[in-house]
């Protein structure tokens, strides 16, 4: 299973962009990268996912490097409500498409 | 995306007893997954549940301890059997439809 590596914690000033990095050097060509976040031990919330192209939705942008070995989640204008643990996950191909969570990055957005 | 109702939301149980957690999805999902989240930790996958077949368990988890039922495409249960204080965790279910994964809000279990 492709393993992801994320920094354990990051700070970001309110209103600024939050850039969360993720390394997934063993990713296979048909495995997607997913980002979820979890606030106060609630159920994880979907943010975005992608295969090889950059993706953007109303919450965030996902930048995947050309070799697909790393990616960056961008929250363009972080708010205090974006304080959460952010998980970068590589979806396992076959095996039912299970998601294996790593340790995540605890993002603190500060006023 | 699908919406998952998980219950109970929390429970306090005596050691040696069993608790069954239910997840109901508002629409059909292909796969369902059960996770455990120990205090201060990330989510650990317990098993993958496919309708009509036995669940596939991850290393370190066994059917006798965590039996799973998946009778149809919108419902699944996880039982935590013969509980001990080490089973105190949050248990979450997840459903997959297409490329979208939805999570339940979790069951906070305390074993005393």
CSV table of C-alpha atoms in Angstrom, one decimal:
chain,number,residue,atom,x,y,z
A,1,UNK,CA,0.0,0.0,0.0
A,2,UNK,CA,1.3,3.4,-0.9
A,3,UNK,CA,2.4,5.3,2.2
A,4,UNK,CA,2.0,9.0,2.7
A,5,UNK,CA,4.2,11.3,4.7
A,6,UNK,CA,3.0,14.6,6.1
A,7,UNK,CA,4.4,17.1,8.6
A,8,UNK,CA,2.7,16.5,12.0
A,9,UNK,CA,1.7,20.2,12.4
A,10,UNK,CA,1.5,23.5,10.7
A,11,UNK,CA,0.4,27.0,11.5
A,12,UNK,CA,-1.3,29.5,9.2
A,13,UNK,CA,-2.4,33.1,9.7
A,14,UNK,CA,-6.1,33.7,9.2
A,15,UNK,CA,-6.9,35.0,5.7
A,16,UNK,CA,-3.6,33.6,4.2
A,17,UNK,CA,-3.2,30.6,2.0
A,18,UNK,CA,-2.5,27.3,3.8
A,19,UNK,CA,-0.2,25.0,1.8
A,20,UNK,CA,-0.2,21.4,3.1
A,21,UNK,CA,2.5,19.1,1.6
A,22,UNK,CA,2.3,15.4,1.2
A,23,UNK,CA,4.8,12.9,-0.1
A,24,UNK,CA,3.7,9.6,-1.7
A,25,UNK,CA,6.7,8.4,-3.5
A,26,UNK,CA,5.5,4.8,-3.9
A,27,UNK,CA,2.2,5.7,-5.5
A,28,UNK,CA,1.2,3.6,-8.5
A,29,UNK,CA,0.0,5.0,-11.8
A,30,UNK,CA,-3.7,4.3,-11.2
A,31,UNK,CA,-3.9,5.3,-7.6
A,32,UNK,CA,-5.7,8.5,-6.7
A,33,UNK,CA,-4.7,11.0,-4.0
A,34,UNK,CA,-7.5,12.0,-1.6
A,35,UNK,CA,-7.5,14.7,1.0
A,36,UNK,CA,-9.8,14.6,4.0
A,37,UNK,CA,-10.0,16.6,7.2
A,38,UNK,CA,-11.3,15.9,10.6
A,39,UNK,CA,-12.5,18.4,13.1
A,40,UNK,CA,-12.8,17.5,16.8
A,41,UNK,CA,-13.0,13.7,16.2
A,42,UNK,CA,-16.0,14.1,14.0
A,43,UNK,CA,-16.2,11.9,10.9
A,44,UNK,CA,-13.7,12.8,8.2
A,45,UNK,CA,-14.9,15.4,5.7
A,46,UNK,CA,-14.0,15.1,2.0
A,47,UNK,CA,-12.0,17.9,0.5
A,48,UNK,CA,-10.7,17.0,-2.9
A,49,UNK,CA,-9.1,14.2,-4.9
A,50,UNK,CA,-7.0,13.8,-8.1
A,51,UNK,CA,-5.1,11.4,-10.2
A,52,UNK,CA,-2.5,13.4,-12.1
A,53,UNK,CA,-3.9,16.8,-13.1
A,54,UNK,CA,-4.3,19.7,-10.7
A,55,UNK,CA,-7.8,19.9,-9.3
A,56,UNK,CA,-9.8,22.8,-7.8
A,57,UNK,CA,-13.2,22.9,-6.1
A,58,UNK,CA,-15.0,25.4,-3.8
A,59,UNK,CA,-12.9,24.3,-0.8
A,60,UNK,CA,-9.4,23.9,-2.1
A,61,UNK,CA,-6.9,23.2,-4.8
A,62,UNK,CA,-4.8,20.1,-5.2
A,63,UNK,CA,-1.4,20.4,-7.0
A,64,UNK,CA,0.1,17.0,-8.0
A,65,UNK,CA,3.7,17.0,-9.2
A,66,UNK,CA,4.4,15.6,-12.6
A,67,UNK,CA,6.1,12.5,-11.3
A,68,UNK,CA,3.1,12.1,-8.9
A,69,UNK,CA,5.4,11.5,-5.9
A,70,UNK,CA,4.1,14.4,-4.0
A,71,UNK,CA,1.2,16.8,-3.8
A,72,UNK,CA,0.1,20.0,-2.1
A,73,UNK,CA,-3.3,20.9,-0.8
A,74,UNK,CA,-4.0,24.6,-0.9
A,75,UNK,CA,-6.7,26.4,1.2
A,76,UNK,CA,-6.7,29.8,-0.5
A,77,UNK,CA,-8.0,31.9,2.4
A,78,UNK,CA,-7.8,30.0,5.6
A,79,UNK,CA,-10.3,30.8,8.4
A,80,UNK,CA,-10.4,29.7,12.0
A,81,UNK,CA,-12.9,27.0,11.1
A,82,UNK,CA,-10.3,25.4,8.9
A,83,UNK,CA,-8.4,24.3,12.0
A,84,UNK,CA,-8.4,20.5,11.8
A,85,UNK,CA,-6.3,17.5,11.1
A,86,UNK,CA,-5.7,17.1,7.4
A,87,UNK,CA,-5.2,13.6,5.9
A,88,UNK,CA,-3.5,12.9,2.6
A,89,UNK,CA,-4.4,9.4,1.5
A,90,UNK,CA,-3.6,7.2,-1.5
A,91,UNK,CA,-6.5,5.1,-2.5
A,92,UNK,CA,-5.5,1.5,-2.8
A,93,UNK,CA,-6.1,0.1,-6.2
A,94,UNK,CA,-8.2,-3.0,-6.2
A,95,UNK,CA,-8.8,-4.5,-2.7
A,96,UNK,CA,-12.1,-2.7,-2.7
A,97,UNK,CA,-10.6,0.7,-3.0
A,98,UNK,CA,-9.9,1.0,0.7
A,99,UNK,CA,-8.4,4.2,2.1
A,100,UNK,CA,-5.4,3.8,4.5
A,101,UNK,CA,-5.0,6.9,6.7
A,102,UNK,CA,-1.6,8.2,7.7
A,103,UNK,CA,-1.0,10.4,10.7
A,104,UNK,CA,-2.1,13.6,9.0
A,105,UNK,CA,-1.1,17.3,9.6
A,106,UNK,CA,-2.7,19.2,12.4
A,107,UNK,CA,-3.3,22.7,10.9
A,108,UNK,CA,-3.8,25.5,13.3
A,109,UNK,CA,-5.2,28.7,11.8
A,110,UNK,CA,-4.4,31.7,14.1
A,111,UNK,CA,-6.0,35.1,14.1
B,1,UNK,CA,-22.8,12.4,-1.9
B,2,UNK,CA,-24.3,9.8,0.3
B,3,UNK,CA,-25.3,10.5,3.9
B,4,UNK,CA,-24.5,8.0,6.6
B,5,UNK,CA,-26.4,7.7,9.9
B,6,UNK,CA,-24.4,5.9,12.6
B,7,UNK,CA,-25.7,4.8,15.9
B,8,UNK,CA,-25.2,4.8,18.8
B,9,UNK,CA,-23.2,8.0,18.9
B,10,UNK,CA,-21.7,7.0,22.2
B,11,UNK,CA,-22.0,4.3,24.8
B,12,UNK,CA,-20.4,3.2,28.0
B,13,UNK,CA,-20.2,-0.6,28.3
B,14,UNK,CA,-19.1,-3.1,30.9
B,15,UNK,CA,-16.0,-5.2,30.1
B,16,UNK,CA,-16.9,-8.7,28.8
B,17,UNK,CA,-20.0,-7.5,27.0
B,18,UNK,CA,-20.6,-6.8,23.3
B,19,UNK,CA,-21.8,-3.7,21.4
B,20,UNK,CA,-23.3,-3.6,17.9
B,21,UNK,CA,-22.8,-0.4,15.9
B,22,UNK,CA,-25.1,0.3,13.0
B,23,UNK,CA,-24.6,2.3,9.8
B,24,UNK,CA,-27.4,3.2,7.5
B,25,UNK,CA,-26.7,4.9,4.2
B,26,UNK,CA,-29.3,7.0,2.4
B,27,UNK,CA,-28.4,5.5,-1.0
B,28,UNK,CA,-26.6,2.4,-2.3
B,29,UNK,CA,-22.9,2.2,-1.9
B,30,UNK,CA,-20.6,-0.5,-3.3
B,31,UNK,CA,-18.3,-1.0,-0.4
B,32,UNK,CA,-18.4,-0.1,3.2
B,33,UNK,CA,-15.5,0.2,5.6
B,34,UNK,CA,-15.1,0.1,9.3
B,35,UNK,CA,-12.4,2.1,11.1
B,36,UNK,CA,-11.2,2.5,14.7
B,37,UNK,CA,-9.7,5.7,16.0
B,38,UNK,CA,-7.9,5.4,19.3
B,39,UNK,CA,-7.5,8.5,21.4
B,40,UNK,CA,-5.2,11.0,19.8
B,41,UNK,CA,-4.5,8.7,16.9
B,42,UNK,CA,-5.4,8.5,13.2
B,43,UNK,CA,-8.0,6.2,11.7
B,44,UNK,CA,-7.1,2.5,11.4
B,45,UNK,CA,-9.0,0.3,9.0
B,46,UNK,CA,-10.6,-2.7,10.6
B,47,UNK,CA,-12.3,-4.3,7.6
B,48,UNK,CA,-13.9,-3.9,4.2
B,49,UNK,CA,-17.5,-5.1,3.9
B,50,UNK,CA,-18.9,-6.2,0.6
B,51,UNK,CA,-22.6,-7.2,0.3
B,52,UNK,CA,-23.2,-10.9,0.3
B,53,UNK,CA,-19.7,-11.9,1.2
B,54,UNK,CA,-17.6,-12.2,4.3
B,55,UNK,CA,-15.8,-9.0,5.3
B,56,UNK,CA,-12.1,-8.7,4.6
B,57,UNK,CA,-10.1,-7.9,7.7
B,58,UNK,CA,-6.9,-6.0,8.0
B,59,UNK,CA,-3.9,-7.4,9.8
B,60,UNK,CA,-4.4,-7.4,13.6
B,61,UNK,CA,-8.2,-7.6,13.4
B,62,UNK,CA,-10.2,-10.9,13.5
B,63,UNK,CA,-13.8,-11.8,12.8
B,64,UNK,CA,-14.3,-13.3,16.2
B,65,UNK,CA,-13.6,-10.0,17.9
B,66,UNK,CA,-15.2,-7.7,15.2
B,67,UNK,CA,-17.9,-9.5,13.4
B,68,UNK,CA,-19.4,-7.5,10.5
B,69,UNK,CA,-22.7,-7.8,8.8
B,70,UNK,CA,-23.6,-6.3,5.4
B,71,UNK,CA,-27.0,-7.6,4.4
B,72,UNK,CA,-27.7,-5.1,1.7
B,73,UNK,CA,-26.2,-2.1,-0.2
B,74,UNK,CA,-27.3,0.5,2.4
B,75,UNK,CA,-26.7,-1.1,5.8
B,76,UNK,CA,-23.9,-2.6,7.8
B,77,UNK,CA,-23.1,-3.5,11.4
B,78,UNK,CA,-19.9,-3.9,13.4
B,79,UNK,CA,-20.0,-5.8,16.7
B,80,UNK,CA,-17.2,-5.2,19.2
B,81,UNK,CA,-17.2,-8.5,21.2
B,82,UNK,CA,-16.0,-9.4,24.6
B,83,UNK,CA,-14.9,-5.8,25.3
B,84,UNK,CA,-12.0,-4.7,27.4
B,85,UNK,CA,-10.9,-1.2,28.3
B,86,UNK,CA,-8.4,-1.3,25.4
B,87,UNK,CA,-11.4,-1.3,23.0
B,88,UNK,CA,-12.3,2.2,24.1
B,89,UNK,CA,-12.1,4.2,20.9
B,90,UNK,CA,-14.2,5.9,18.3
B,91,UNK,CA,-15.5,3.5,15.6
B,92,UNK,CA,-16.4,4.9,12.2
B,93,UNK,CA,-18.0,3.5,9.1
B,94,UNK,CA,-17.5,4.7,5.6
B,95,UNK,CA,-19.4,4.1,2.3
B,96,UNK,CA,-18.0,4.2,-1.2
B,97,UNK,CA,-19.9,5.1,-4.2
B,98,UNK,CA,-18.0,5.8,-7.4
B,99,UNK,CA,-15.0,7.7,-6.3
B,100,UNK,CA,-16.7,9.3,-3.3
B,101,UNK,CA,-16.2,8.2,0.3
B,102,UNK,CA,-18.6,9.3,3.0
B,103,UNK,CA,-18.1,8.8,6.7
B,104,UNK,CA,-20.4,8.4,9.6
B,105,UNK,CA,-20.1,10.7,12.6
B,106,UNK,CA,-18.6,7.9,14.7
B,107,UNK,CA,-19.5,5.9,17.8
B,108,UNK,CA,-17.5,6.9,20.9
B,109,UNK,CA,-17.1,3.7,23.0
B,110,UNK,CA,-15.9,3.7,26.6
B,111,UNK,CA,-15.4,0.3,28.2
B,112,UNK,CA,-15.3,0.2,32.0
